[in-house]
Amino acid sequence: MKTLLYSITALVMLTGAAQATCYADYKAKQDNPLRLHYGVAAVQGDCSVSNAASQLSGRLSSGGWELLNVLSVFDDTQLDDKKDSAGDYFLRF
Protein backbone atom coordinates (compact mmCIF):
# COMPACT_ATOMS: atom_id res chain seq x y z
CA MET A 1 0.00 0.00 0.00
CA LYS A 2 2.85 2.38 0.81
CA THR A 3 4.43 1.67 -2.57
CA LEU A 4 1.20 2.59 -4.33
CA LEU A 5 0.94 5.82 -2.33
CA TYR A 6 4.54 6.75 -3.14
CA SER A 7 3.98 5.98 -6.82
CA ILE A 8 0.89 8.18 -6.98
CA THR A 9 2.67 11.01 -5.18
CA ALA A 10 5.63 10.79 -7.57
CA LEU A 11 3.31 10.78 -10.58
CA VAL A 12 1.46 13.87 -9.36
CA MET A 13 4.74 15.70 -8.75
CA LEU A 14 6.10 14.81 -12.20
CA THR A 15 2.88 15.86 -13.90
CA GLY A 16 3.02 19.23 -12.18
CA ALA A 17 6.62 19.74 -13.24
CA ALA A 18 5.82 18.82 -16.84
CA GLN A 19 3.04 21.41 -16.91
CA ALA A 20 5.15 24.22 -15.45
CA THR A 21 4.53 27.48 -17.25
CA CYS A 22 7.25 28.86 -19.48
CA TYR A 23 7.72 32.46 -20.53
CA ALA A 24 10.10 34.22 -22.89
CA ASP A 25 11.26 37.79 -23.08
CA TYR A 26 12.00 39.10 -26.55
CA LYS A 27 12.66 42.13 -28.73
CA ALA A 28 10.61 42.94 -31.83
CA LYS A 29 10.40 45.69 -34.46
CA GLN A 30 8.17 47.31 -37.05
CA ASP A 31 9.41 49.24 -40.08
CA ASN A 32 8.18 52.48 -41.68
CA PRO A 33 8.46 54.12 -39.22
CA LEU A 34 10.87 52.08 -37.16
CA ARG A 35 9.37 51.01 -33.84
CA LEU A 36 10.91 48.66 -31.29
CA HIS A 37 9.48 46.91 -28.29
CA TYR A 38 10.49 44.56 -25.49
CA GLY A 39 7.89 42.04 -24.41
CA VAL A 40 7.13 38.94 -22.38
CA ALA A 41 5.02 36.09 -23.72
CA ALA A 42 3.86 32.67 -22.54
CA VAL A 43 5.35 29.69 -24.39
CA GLN A 44 3.71 26.29 -24.80
CA GLY A 45 5.64 23.02 -24.84
CA ASP A 46 9.41 22.87 -24.61
CA CYS A 47 10.83 25.75 -22.58
CA SER A 48 13.69 26.57 -24.94
CA VAL A 49 14.79 29.66 -26.84
CA SER A 50 14.31 27.92 -30.20
CA ASN A 51 10.74 26.83 -29.37
CA ALA A 52 9.91 30.31 -28.07
CA ALA A 53 11.32 31.89 -31.23
CA SER A 54 9.25 29.69 -33.51
CA GLN A 55 6.04 30.41 -31.57
CA LEU A 56 6.66 34.13 -31.22
CA SER A 57 7.56 34.69 -34.87
CA GLY A 58 4.07 33.74 -35.96
CA ARG A 59 2.26 35.55 -33.16
CA LEU A 60 4.20 38.76 -33.67
CA SER A 61 3.95 38.76 -37.46
CA SER A 62 0.17 38.50 -37.24
CA GLY A 63 0.31 41.74 -35.25
CA GLY A 64 2.61 43.45 -37.75
CA TRP A 65 5.82 42.90 -35.76
CA GLU A 66 9.05 41.09 -36.63
CA LEU A 67 10.84 39.09 -33.94
CA LEU A 68 14.41 40.29 -33.54
CA ASN A 69 15.49 37.83 -30.85
CA VAL A 70 14.43 35.87 -27.81
CA LEU A 71 16.50 37.05 -24.87
CA SER A 72 15.69 34.25 -22.43
CA VAL A 73 13.14 31.71 -21.28
CA PHE A 74 12.11 31.42 -17.65
CA ASP A 75 9.41 30.16 -15.30
CA ASP A 76 6.80 32.07 -13.34
CA THR A 77 9.19 32.81 -10.47
CA GLN A 78 10.80 35.54 -12.62
CA LEU A 79 7.62 36.81 -14.24
CA ASP A 80 6.91 39.73 -11.88
CA ASP A 81 10.49 41.01 -12.25
CA LYS A 82 9.93 41.63 -15.97
CA LYS A 83 6.39 43.07 -15.87
CA ASP A 84 7.33 46.74 -15.54
CA SER A 85 9.95 46.56 -18.30
CA ALA A 86 7.52 44.94 -20.76
CA GLY A 87 4.76 47.50 -20.13
CA ASP A 88 1.99 47.19 -22.75
CA TYR A 89 3.71 44.12 -24.23
CA PHE A 90 3.54 42.05 -21.04
CA LEU A 91 1.79 38.81 -22.06
CA ARG A 92 0.26 40.58 -25.08
CA PHE A 93 1.49 38.10 -27.67
XYZ file of C-alpha atoms in Angstrom:
93
model
C 0.000 0.000 0.000
C 2.855 2.381 0.812
C 4.426 1.667 -2.571
C 1.197 2.591 -4.326
C 0.941 5.823 -2.331
C 4.543 6.747 -3.139
C 3.975 5.981 -6.825
C 0.892 8.178 -6.980
C 2.674 11.006 -5.176
C 5.628 10.793 -7.571
C 3.307 10.778 -10.577
C 1.462 13.873 -9.362
C 4.736 15.704 -8.755
C 6.099 14.811 -12.198
C 2.882 15.856 -13.895
C 3.018 19.234 -12.175
C 6.622 19.736 -13.239
C 5.819 18.821 -16.840
C 3.042 21.413 -16.912
C 5.148 24.216 -15.451
C 4.534 27.479 -17.249
C 7.247 28.862 -19.480
C 7.718 32.463 -20.531
C 10.097 34.223 -22.891
C 11.263 37.795 -23.085
C 11.998 39.102 -26.552
C 12.664 42.130 -28.735
C 10.607 42.944 -31.833
C 10.403 45.690 -34.458
C 8.165 47.308 -37.048
C 9.408 49.239 -40.075
C 8.181 52.482 -41.684
C 8.456 54.116 -39.220
C 10.874 52.082 -37.165
C 9.365 51.014 -33.836
C 10.910 48.662 -31.286
C 9.475 46.907 -28.286
C 10.489 44.564 -25.488
C 7.889 42.039 -24.414
C 7.132 38.943 -22.380
C 5.016 36.086 -23.719
C 3.865 32.667 -22.540
C 5.355 29.690 -24.392
C 3.712 26.287 -24.802
C 5.642 23.019 -24.837
C 9.412 22.868 -24.607
C 10.828 25.751 -22.583
C 13.690 26.571 -24.942
C 14.791 29.658 -26.843
C 14.309 27.922 -30.195
C 10.742 26.834 -29.370
C 9.913 30.307 -28.068
C 11.324 31.895 -31.229
C 9.248 29.690 -33.510
C 6.041 30.411 -31.571
C 6.658 34.133 -31.216
C 7.563 34.688 -34.869
C 4.066 33.740 -35.956
C 2.260 35.554 -33.162
C 4.198 38.758 -33.674
C 3.951 38.759 -37.457
C 0.165 38.500 -37.241
C 0.310 41.744 -35.246
C 2.614 43.451 -37.753
C 5.819 42.903 -35.764
C 9.050 41.089 -36.626
C 10.839 39.088 -33.942
C 14.411 40.286 -33.535
C 15.489 37.828 -30.848
C 14.425 35.874 -27.809
C 16.497 37.055 -24.870
C 15.691 34.246 -22.433
C 13.143 31.706 -21.280
C 12.108 31.422 -17.653
C 9.410 30.160 -15.297
C 6.798 32.073 -13.341
C 9.190 32.807 -10.467
C 10.802 35.538 -12.616
C 7.617 36.811 -14.237
C 6.910 39.729 -11.877
C 10.490 41.014 -12.248
C 9.926 41.634 -15.966
C 6.392 43.067 -15.867
C 7.333 46.740 -15.535
C 9.952 46.559 -18.302
C 7.516 44.945 -20.758
C 4.761 47.503 -20.126
C 1.988 47.188 -22.746
C 3.712 44.121 -24.226
C 3.544 42.053 -21.035
C 1.788 38.812 -22.065
C 0.256 40.585 -25.078
C 1.495 38.102 -27.666
